[in-house]
Coordinates of C-alpha atoms and ligand atoms in Angstrom, one line a residue:
Chain A
M1 CA 0.2 -0.1 0.0
Q2 CA 1.3 3.2 -0.8
K3 CA 1.2 6.2 1.4
C4 CA 1.7 9.8 1.4
E5 CA 1.0 12.7 2.8
L6 CA -2.0 14.3 1.2
A7 CA -4.7 12.9 -1.2
I8 CA -6.7 14.8 -3.1
V9 CA -10.3 13.7 -4.7
G10 CA -11.3 15.4 -7.7
G11 CA -9.7 17.6 -10.3
G12 CA -11.8 20.7 -11.0
P13 CA -11.0 24.3 -9.8
A14 CA -11.3 23.1 -6.0
G15 CA -8.7 20.3 -6.4
L16 CA -6.7 21.5 -8.8
A17 CA -6.0 24.9 -6.5
A18 CA -5.5 22.3 -3.4
A19 CA -2.8 20.4 -5.0
L20 CA -0.8 23.6 -6.2
K21 CA -1.2 25.1 -2.8
A22 CA -0.2 22.1 -0.9
R23 CA 2.9 22.2 -2.9
E24 CA 3.6 25.6 -2.5
V25 CA 3.2 25.7 0.9
G26 CA 5.6 22.5 1.2
L27 CA 4.3 19.1 0.8
E28 CA 5.8 16.8 -0.9
E29 CA 3.9 13.7 -1.9
I30 CA 0.7 14.9 -3.3
Y31 CA -1.4 12.4 -5.0
L32 CA -4.5 14.0 -6.9
L33 CA -7.4 11.8 -8.7
E34 CA -9.6 13.0 -10.9
R35 CA -12.1 10.2 -12.4
D36 CA -12.3 11.9 -15.7
N37 CA -9.7 11.2 -18.5
F38 CA -9.2 15.3 -18.2
L39 CA -8.5 18.0 -15.4
G40 CA -10.8 21.0 -14.6
G41 CA -14.1 19.6 -13.6
Q42 CA -17.2 21.6 -14.6
L43 CA -14.8 24.6 -15.9
V44 CA -14.0 22.8 -19.3
K45 CA -17.4 23.3 -20.7
Q46 CA -18.3 26.9 -19.4
T47 CA -17.9 29.0 -22.8
H48 CA -19.5 31.8 -21.3
Q49 CA -17.5 34.8 -19.3
F50 CA -17.3 34.3 -15.8
F51 CA -20.1 35.6 -13.6
G52 CA -17.5 35.3 -10.5
S53 CA -17.4 38.4 -8.8
H54 CA -13.8 38.3 -8.0
K55 CA -11.4 40.7 -9.9
Q56 CA -9.5 37.7 -10.5
F57 CA -11.9 36.1 -13.1
A58 CA -15.0 38.1 -14.0
G59 CA -14.8 38.2 -17.3
I60 CA -12.6 35.1 -18.1
R61 CA -14.2 31.8 -19.7
G62 CA -13.7 28.8 -17.8
I63 CA -12.6 26.9 -20.4
D64 CA -9.4 29.2 -20.3
I65 CA -9.2 29.1 -16.2
A66 CA -9.1 25.5 -16.4
E67 CA -6.3 25.7 -19.2
K68 CA -4.4 27.9 -16.8
F69 CA -4.4 25.6 -14.1
K70 CA -3.1 22.9 -16.0
D71 CA -0.3 24.6 -17.2
K72 CA 0.5 25.3 -13.8
L73 CA 0.2 21.6 -12.8
E74 CA 2.6 20.8 -15.8
D75 CA 5.3 22.8 -14.2
R76 CA 4.7 20.6 -11.0
P77 CA 5.8 17.1 -12.2
E78 CA 6.4 16.1 -8.7
I79 CA 2.5 16.3 -8.0
K80 CA 1.3 13.2 -9.1
A81 CA -1.8 14.1 -11.0
L82 CA -3.8 10.9 -11.9
K83 CA -6.6 11.0 -14.5
G84 CA -8.9 8.1 -14.9
A85 CA -8.6 7.6 -11.1
V86 CA -11.8 6.8 -10.1
A87 CA -11.5 6.9 -6.0
Q88 CA -14.1 3.8 -4.8
G89 CA -13.9 4.2 -1.3
Y90 CA -13.1 5.7 2.1
Y91 CA -12.3 2.9 4.4
E92 CA -12.5 2.5 8.5
D93 CA -8.6 2.6 8.7
D94 CA -8.6 6.1 6.6
V95 CA -7.0 4.4 3.5
L96 CA -8.2 5.4 0.0
G97 CA -9.2 3.0 -2.8
Y98 CA -9.4 3.8 -6.0
S99 CA -9.4 2.5 -9.6
Y100 CA -7.2 3.3 -11.8
R101 CA -6.4 1.6 -15.7
D102 CA -8.6 -1.1 -14.7
K103 CA -6.5 -2.1 -11.4
F104 CA -7.7 -1.6 -7.8
F105 CA -5.0 0.3 -5.6
K106 CA -4.7 1.3 -2.2
L107 CA -3.4 4.9 -0.7
K108 CA -3.0 5.8 2.7
P109 CA -2.7 9.6 3.0
E110 CA -2.1 11.4 6.1
K111 CA -4.6 13.7 5.1
T112 CA -7.1 13.7 2.3
I113 CA -9.1 16.7 1.0
L114 CA -12.4 16.0 -0.8
A115 CA -13.1 17.7 -3.9
T116 CA -15.4 16.0 -5.7
G117 CA -17.6 18.7 -6.8
A118 CA -21.7 18.3 -7.1
S119 CA -24.6 16.2 -8.6
E120 CA -27.5 18.0 -10.4
K121 CA -31.5 17.9 -8.6
M122 CA -34.1 16.2 -10.1
L123 CA -37.5 17.4 -10.2
S124 CA -40.7 15.3 -9.5
F125 CA -43.4 15.0 -12.4
P126 CA -44.9 12.4 -14.8
N127 CA -42.5 10.8 -16.7
N128 CA -39.5 12.8 -15.7
D129 CA -37.6 9.1 -16.4
L130 CA -38.2 9.9 -20.5
P131 CA -34.8 10.3 -22.4
G132 CA -34.5 13.1 -23.4
I133 CA -34.9 14.8 -19.9
Y134 CA -31.0 15.9 -19.4
G135 CA -29.3 18.3 -16.6
A136 CA -28.3 21.6 -17.4
G137 CA -24.8 20.6 -16.9
A138 CA -25.1 17.2 -18.8
V139 CA -26.7 19.2 -21.6
Q140 CA -23.9 21.7 -21.8
T141 CA -21.0 18.6 -21.5
L142 CA -23.1 17.6 -24.8
M143 CA -22.7 20.5 -26.5
N144 CA -19.5 22.3 -25.4
Q145 CA -17.0 19.6 -25.0
Y146 CA -18.3 16.9 -27.8
G147 CA -19.9 19.2 -30.3
I148 CA -23.3 17.5 -30.1
V149 CA -26.7 19.5 -29.6
P150 CA -29.0 17.6 -27.1
G151 CA -32.2 17.7 -29.3
E152 CA -34.3 20.3 -31.9
K153 CA -36.7 22.0 -29.3
I154 CA -36.2 22.5 -25.7
L155 CA -37.8 23.8 -22.8
M156 CA -35.5 25.6 -20.1
I157 CA -36.5 24.6 -17.0
G158 CA -35.3 27.0 -14.0
A159 CA -34.0 31.0 -14.5
G160 CA -30.9 30.7 -12.0
N161 CA -27.6 31.6 -13.5
I162 CA -27.1 28.4 -14.7
G163 CA -30.6 27.8 -17.1
L164 CA -30.3 31.5 -18.1
I165 CA -26.5 30.5 -19.2
V166 CA -27.2 27.1 -21.1
A167 CA -30.6 28.4 -22.5
Y168 CA -27.7 31.0 -24.3
Q169 CA -25.8 28.3 -25.5
L170 CA -28.6 26.5 -26.5
L171 CA -29.3 29.1 -28.8
Q172 CA -25.3 29.5 -29.9
A173 CA -25.4 26.2 -31.0
G174 CA -28.9 27.1 -33.2
I175 CA -31.3 24.8 -30.8
E176 CA -34.8 26.4 -30.7
V177 CA -35.4 27.1 -27.2
K178 CA -39.1 27.5 -26.7
A179 CA -38.9 28.9 -23.2
V180 CA -37.2 29.2 -19.8
I181 CA -39.8 28.6 -17.1
E182 CA -39.2 29.3 -13.2
A183 CA -41.6 28.7 -10.4
T184 CA -40.7 31.3 -8.5
G185 CA -41.8 35.0 -9.0
R186 CA -38.3 36.1 -10.2
I187 CA -35.4 35.7 -12.2
G188 CA -32.8 34.1 -9.8
G189 CA -29.8 34.8 -12.2
Y190 CA -28.1 38.0 -13.7
A191 CA -29.6 40.7 -15.5
V192 CA -27.5 40.4 -18.3
H193 CA -28.0 36.9 -18.7
A194 CA -31.6 37.3 -18.4
S195 CA -31.7 40.4 -21.7
K196 CA -29.9 38.1 -23.8
I197 CA -32.6 35.6 -23.4
R198 CA -35.4 38.0 -24.0
R199 CA -33.6 39.9 -26.9
A200 CA -33.7 36.6 -28.6
G201 CA -37.0 36.5 -28.1
I202 CA -37.8 33.4 -25.8
P203 CA -40.4 33.9 -23.1
I204 CA -38.9 33.7 -19.7
L205 CA -42.0 32.8 -17.4
T206 CA -42.3 33.0 -13.7
Y207 CA -44.6 31.3 -12.0
H208 CA -44.8 28.5 -14.0
T209 CA -43.5 24.9 -13.4
I210 CA -43.7 21.2 -15.2
K211 CA -47.1 19.3 -14.7
E212 CA -45.9 16.8 -16.9
A213 CA -43.4 14.9 -19.6
R214 CA -45.2 12.9 -22.5
G215 CA -43.9 10.4 -25.1
N216 CA -43.4 6.7 -25.4
E217 CA -39.4 5.8 -26.0
E218 CA -38.7 9.2 -25.4
V219 CA -39.9 13.2 -24.7
E220 CA -42.4 14.2 -27.5
A221 CA -44.0 16.9 -25.8
V222 CA -44.4 18.9 -22.5
V223 CA -47.5 20.5 -20.0
I224 CA -46.3 23.1 -18.3
Q225 CA -48.6 25.5 -16.0
Q226 CA -48.9 28.5 -13.9
L227 CA -48.7 28.7 -10.4
D228 CA -50.3 31.3 -8.1
E229 CA -48.7 33.6 -4.8
D230 CA -48.8 30.4 -3.1
W231 CA -47.3 28.1 -5.6
Q232 CA -50.8 26.3 -6.0
T233 CA -51.0 25.6 -9.8
V234 CA -54.0 27.7 -10.9
P235 CA -56.6 25.1 -13.0
G236 CA -57.0 25.5 -16.8
T237 CA -54.0 27.2 -17.4
E238 CA -52.2 24.0 -18.5
Q239 CA -50.0 24.7 -22.2
E240 CA -49.0 21.9 -24.1
M241 CA -45.5 22.5 -25.8
A242 CA -43.9 20.6 -28.4
V243 CA -40.4 19.5 -27.2
D244 CA -38.0 16.6 -27.6
T245 CA -35.6 18.3 -24.7
I246 CA -36.4 19.2 -21.1
C247 CA -33.4 20.6 -19.6
L248 CA -33.3 20.9 -15.4
A249 CA -31.5 23.8 -14.1
V250 CA -33.3 23.5 -10.7
G251 CA -29.9 23.4 -8.5
L252 CA -26.9 21.1 -8.1
T253 CA -26.4 19.2 -4.6
P254 CA -23.1 18.6 -3.2
K255 CA -21.3 15.5 -4.1
V256 CA -20.8 13.9 -0.1
D257 CA -20.6 10.0 -0.5
L258 CA -16.9 9.8 0.4
A259 CA -17.4 12.2 2.9
I260 CA -19.9 9.8 4.7
Q261 CA -18.1 6.9 4.2
A262 CA -14.9 8.9 6.2
N263 CA -17.6 9.2 8.6
C264 CA -17.5 12.7 8.6
Q265 CA -20.4 14.2 10.5
M266 CA -23.2 15.6 8.3
A267 CA -26.0 18.0 8.6
Y268 CA -28.6 19.0 6.3
V269 CA -28.1 23.0 5.0
A270 CA -30.9 23.8 2.5
E271 CA -28.4 26.9 1.5
L272 CA -25.3 25.0 0.7
G273 CA -27.4 22.5 -1.5
G274 CA -28.2 19.7 1.0
D275 CA -26.4 17.1 3.1
V276 CA -22.9 18.6 3.7
P277 CA -20.3 17.7 5.8
V278 CA -19.4 19.6 9.4
R279 CA -16.3 21.8 9.3
D280 CA -14.6 24.3 11.0
K281 CA -13.3 27.6 9.6
N282 CA -10.5 25.6 7.9
L283 CA -12.8 23.3 6.2
Q284 CA -11.6 20.5 8.5
T285 CA -14.2 17.7 9.0
S286 CA -15.0 15.7 12.1
N287 CA -12.8 13.1 11.1
P288 CA -9.5 15.3 11.8
R289 CA -7.8 13.4 8.8
V290 CA -10.6 14.8 6.2
Y291 CA -10.8 18.5 4.8
I292 CA -13.2 19.5 1.9
A293 CA -13.7 22.3 -0.4
G294 CA -15.5 23.4 -3.4
D295 CA -18.9 22.4 -4.6
S296 CA -18.9 19.1 -2.1
A297 CA -18.3 21.6 0.8
G298 CA -21.3 23.4 -0.3
I299 CA -22.8 24.9 -3.7
E300 CA -21.1 28.2 -4.4
E301 CA -19.0 28.8 -7.6
A302 CA -15.5 28.4 -8.8
T303 CA -13.8 31.5 -7.4
A304 CA -15.2 30.4 -4.0
A305 CA -14.2 27.0 -5.1
I306 CA -10.4 27.5 -6.1
L307 CA -10.1 29.8 -2.5
E308 CA -11.2 26.8 -0.2
G309 CA -9.2 24.5 -2.5
E310 CA -6.3 26.8 -0.9
L311 CA -7.3 26.7 2.1
A312 CA -8.3 23.4 2.7
A313 CA -4.4 22.7 1.2
A314 CA -2.8 25.2 3.6
G315 CA -4.9 23.4 6.8
A316 CA -3.3 19.9 5.8
A317 CA -0.4 21.3 5.3
A318 CA -0.5 23.0 9.0
D319 CA -1.2 19.8 10.4
I320 CA 1.3 17.6 8.6
L321 CA 4.6 20.7 8.3
P322 CA 6.6 21.4 12.1
E323 CA 5.1 24.3 12.9
G324 CA 6.0 27.9 11.3
S325 CA 3.7 31.1 11.0
A326 CA 4.1 31.4 7.4
I327 CA 1.0 29.3 6.6
D328 CA -1.1 30.4 9.7
R329 CA -0.3 33.8 7.5
E330 CA -1.3 32.1 4.2
R331 CA -4.6 31.2 5.7
A332 CA -5.4 34.2 7.0
E333 CA -5.0 35.9 3.6
I334 CA -7.2 33.2 1.9
K335 CA -9.7 33.5 4.6
E336 CA -9.6 37.3 3.9
K337 CA -10.3 37.0 0.1
L338 CA -13.3 34.3 0.8
A339 CA -15.0 36.8 2.9
D340 CA -14.6 39.8 0.7
L341 CA -16.1 37.1 -1.8
R342 CA -19.0 36.3 0.5
R343 CA -19.4 40.1 1.4
G344 CA -23.0 41.8 0.6
P345 CA -26.2 40.8 0.0
V346 CA -25.6 38.4 -3.0
G347 CA -23.1 36.2 0.0
E348 CA -26.0 36.4 2.3
H349 CA -27.5 32.6 1.7
I350 CA -23.8 31.5 1.6
R351 CA -22.7 32.9 5.0
R352 CA -26.1 31.9 6.8
G353 CA -25.6 28.5 5.5
L354 CA -21.7 28.5 6.9
T355 CA -23.1 29.3 9.6
R356 CA -25.4 26.7 10.4
A357 CA -22.4 24.0 8.7
R358 CA -19.8 24.7 11.4
R359 CA -19.9 22.8 14.1
N360 CA -23.4 22.1 13.5
Q361 CA -25.4 25.2 14.9
N362 CA -28.5 24.9 13.8
A363 CA -27.9 22.8 11.6
G364 CA -30.2 20.5 10.2
R365 CA -30.4 16.5 10.7
D366 CA -27.2 14.3 10.2
R367 CA -28.6 11.3 8.4
Y368 CA -25.7 9.5 7.9
T369 CA -23.1 9.1 10.6
R370 CA -22.7 5.9 11.9
S371 CA -20.5 4.7 14.9
W372 CA -17.7 2.8 14.1
K373 CA -15.6 5.5 15.0
S374 CA -16.4 8.1 17.7
Chain B
M1 CA -26.8 15.8 -34.9
R2 CA -23.5 17.6 -34.5
I3 CA -22.5 21.3 -34.5
K4 CA -21.1 22.8 -37.3
D5 CA -20.6 26.1 -37.1
H6 CA -19.8 27.8 -33.1
P7 CA -19.4 31.1 -32.5
I8 CA -17.0 30.4 -30.1
L9 CA -15.8 26.9 -30.1
E10 CA -14.0 25.0 -32.8
F11 CA -14.3 21.1 -32.8
K12 CA -11.5 19.6 -34.4
R13 CA -12.8 16.1 -34.8
G14 CA -10.2 13.7 -36.6
E15 CA -10.9 10.8 -38.7
K16 CA -14.0 9.4 -38.3
I17 CA -14.6 5.6 -36.5
T18 CA -17.4 3.1 -36.5
F19 CA -18.6 0.9 -33.8
S20 CA -21.2 -1.5 -33.7
Y21 CA -24.7 -0.5 -31.6
N22 CA -27.1 -3.8 -31.0
G23 CA -25.3 -5.1 -34.4
K24 CA -25.5 -2.3 -36.3
K25 CA -22.9 0.2 -37.3
I26 CA -22.5 3.5 -36.4
S27 CA -20.2 6.4 -37.1
A28 CA -18.0 9.1 -34.4
Y29 CA -15.4 10.7 -33.4
P30 CA -12.3 10.0 -31.2
G31 CA -12.4 11.3 -28.4
E32 CA -16.8 11.5 -28.2
T33 CA -18.0 9.4 -25.4
I34 CA -20.2 6.0 -25.7
A35 CA -23.6 7.8 -25.3
S36 CA -22.5 11.2 -27.0
A37 CA -21.3 9.5 -30.2
L38 CA -25.1 7.1 -29.8
H39 CA -27.0 11.0 -29.2
A40 CA -25.4 12.0 -32.7
A41 CA -26.8 9.3 -34.3
G42 CA -30.6 9.9 -33.0
I43 CA -30.1 7.3 -30.5
R44 CA -31.1 8.6 -27.2
K45 CA -32.8 5.4 -25.5
L46 CA -29.7 3.8 -23.9
T47 CA -31.6 1.1 -21.6
H48 CA -34.2 0.6 -19.9
S49 CA -35.3 0.0 -16.0
Q50 CA -35.3 -3.0 -14.0
K51 CA -38.2 -3.1 -12.9
H52 CA -40.9 -1.6 -15.3
Q53 CA -38.9 -1.7 -18.3
R54 CA -38.9 2.1 -19.1
P55 CA -37.0 3.5 -21.3
R56 CA -33.6 5.5 -20.2
G57 CA -31.5 8.0 -21.0
F58 CA -28.6 9.8 -19.8
F59 CA -29.2 12.3 -17.5
C60 CA -26.0 13.8 -15.7
A61 CA -23.3 13.0 -18.5
I62 CA -20.5 13.2 -15.6
G63 CA -20.7 9.5 -14.1
N64 CA -23.0 10.0 -11.1
C65 CA -26.3 9.1 -11.7
S66 CA -26.1 5.8 -13.6
S67 CA -29.2 6.2 -16.1
C68 CA -26.5 5.0 -18.7
L69 CA -25.7 1.8 -18.3
M70 CA -24.9 -0.3 -21.4
V71 CA -22.5 -3.4 -22.0
V72 CA -19.6 -2.7 -23.9
D73 CA -17.2 -5.3 -25.2
G74 CA -19.0 -8.1 -23.0
E75 CA -18.5 -6.1 -19.7
P76 CA -22.1 -4.9 -18.2
N77 CA -22.9 -1.7 -16.2
V78 CA -20.7 0.6 -18.4
K79 CA -21.5 4.3 -17.8
T80 CA -21.7 4.8 -21.5
C81 CA -21.6 8.7 -20.9
V82 CA -17.9 9.0 -19.5
V83 CA -16.3 6.2 -21.7
E84 CA -14.9 6.8 -24.8
V85 CA -15.7 5.3 -27.9
Q86 CA -13.3 3.0 -29.7
E87 CA -12.9 1.6 -33.3
D88 CA -14.9 -2.0 -33.3
M89 CA -16.4 -1.4 -29.8
V90 CA -18.9 -3.9 -29.5
V91 CA -21.9 -1.9 -27.6
E92 CA -25.2 -3.5 -26.6
E93 CA -28.3 -2.6 -24.5
Q94 CA -28.2 -4.3 -21.3
Q95 CA -30.5 -6.9 -20.0
G96 CA -31.0 -7.4 -16.4
K97 CA -28.4 -6.7 -14.3
G98 CA -25.7 -8.0 -16.0
D99 CA -23.6 -10.7 -15.4
L100 CA -20.0 -9.6 -14.4
S101 CA -18.6 -13.5 -14.5
A102 CA -19.0 -13.6 -18.1
K103 CA -15.9 -11.2 -18.4
V104 CA -12.6 -13.4 -19.0
Ligands
FAD1 C1 -23.8 24.9 -16.0 C2 -22.8 25.6 -14.9 C3 -22.6 27.0 -15.2 C4 -21.6 27.8 -14.3 N1 -21.3 28.9 -14.2 C5 -20.7 29.2 -13.4 C6 -19.7 30.4 -13.8 O1 -19.9 31.6 -14.6 N2 -19.1 31.3 -12.8 C7 -18.5 30.3 -11.5 O2 -18.2 31.0 -10.9 N3 -19.2 29.2 -11.2 C8 -20.3 28.6 -12.5 N4 -20.3 27.1 -11.7 C9 -20.3 26.7 -11.3 C10 -18.5 26.0 -10.8 O3 -18.0 25.6 -11.8 C11 -18.5 25.3 -9.7 O4 -18.8 26.3 -8.9 C12 -17.2 24.7 -9.6 O5 -16.7 24.1 -11.0 C13 -17.0 24.1 -8.2 O6 -15.6 23.3 -8.3 P1 -15.3 22.1 -7.6 O7 -13.5 22.0 -7.8 O8 -15.6 22.0 -6.2 O9 -16.1 21.2 -8.7 P2 -16.6 20.6 -9.9 O10 -15.6 21.1 -10.7 O11 -17.6 19.7 -10.3 O12 -14.9 18.9 -9.8 C14 -15.4 18.4 -8.9 C15 -14.3 17.1 -9.6 O13 -14.1 15.6 -8.9 C16 -14.1 14.6 -9.8 N5 -14.9 13.5 -9.1 C17 -15.6 13.1 -8.7 N6 -15.9 11.9 -7.7 C18 -15.0 11.5 -8.0 C19 -14.4 10.8 -7.4 N7 -14.9 9.5 -6.7 N8 -13.0 9.8 -7.2 C20 -12.0 10.9 -8.4 N9 -12.7 12.2 -8.8 C21 -13.7 12.4 -8.7 C22 -15.2 15.0 -11.0 O14 -14.9 14.1 -12.2 C23 -14.6 16.3 -11.2 O15 -13.8 16.4 -12.0 C24 -21.3 26.7 -13.1 C25 -21.7 25.6 -13.1 C26 -22.4 25.1 -13.7 C27 -23.0 23.3 -13.8
FES2 S1 -25.6 9.6 -17.8 FE1 -25.5 10.1 -15.2 S2 -24.0 8.2 -15.2 FE2 -23.8 8.2 -17.0

């Protein structure tokens, strides 16, 4: 079994930033496991100018940010970045098992950073399992990574940033977007994105929900319906649309399976997207060997994921390396940047969510923690 | 359908390759995943649910949800949304849970 100082699971912005920072502050044996055959996580499919609030990245396309990270990693061959390596399990003796090139390997890291990203949320409605109903991220993957269109006529559900951006990207790929529907009374995404959609003549229907999908072998039509202010459906407002694709942009939920296996104490925090590991201000979980960062710690955005990756790496390094004030100063700086990013009304729900996720203050139920370890 | 002109992206597709799907020949480009190549050929139903035999396509396209499992070169339960298609690959719709011992 291979031993190492630090293992990072996930090669998205959080994991990449963690690997680089860990090396920078002096760790030597670093493994980065990425299940895909490429690094960059969600960034590789983001062709739009970034909606980041941070000076660092606003105005740059996600794909270009991913390239920058890859270049930096190439200058650090001492970081063992394995592509196509799937972390399969975190065991009771703190061994991380992963598969790589058809073989199974075991790794015993002193510290592990989980940066596994998120999964898309589903909605319940009749026939929601038909082929042709896709997550917004999946549509983006198909279009922007593989250059294949998801269908010809599409309904977008959700008018947050992701729904609006992907709707616009569908237009760029020459697909007919019938409408963007949104259950609440307001468009959650930025006005720039919404006006691009409107200018193209596509209606954004607030107070509308999906009633059902129709079709035999795949989606052939969709029925939408109006909601009143109490979110009750308004009878008689059903409207059928001929579409072959329905795209769900109704949020993401942190991917926390490995954290649960590592027996990290969990808490349900709606503001962060669902069940998340309880953590301290340094992103250390209740299992002292495990840190979390990025979307798997709470759904936010790429700049936050990058900074969290760095913070987690600095935390792991501070635990491993002999005491030194350099890392502490570094940590304080990263925390300052994160606080900056989360300031103001836009960051309010994240701040509330984080308060709840830190040492479980008023946090929701822990549905997972078992008792094999105290 | 494959995108030809895109305002931002350029798709550098290499030489065409072919693979088989339920015995039919399908063409694809290197680097495409099995599910995306099938999608480009108009095949969106990849499998069916075990209990009620309902048709299933992909959902997440990043290997999270297992909605796209197929038999690939005799190996069942392959997540076709993340596995790249190869020349002469044999892709089949899966019946039932798949038999792991079948693969040598
Ligand atoms: C459609 C869309 C548009 C967006 N637009 C913006 C934007 O404009 N601006 C912005 O700031 N943010 C945007 N975001 C959000 C941003 O992409 C994410 O917040 C960011 O990518 C999170 O980074 P991460 O590293 O935590 O996760 P990810 O980027 O999801 O990376 C996680 C990585 O972990 C890997 N992984 C998962 N499980 C395992 C395992 N078991 N073993 C090995 N590897 C594993 C995955 O393959 C993946 O590469 C957008 C998101 C979406 C879906
Ligand atoms: S579509 Fe979700 S795992 Fe393949």
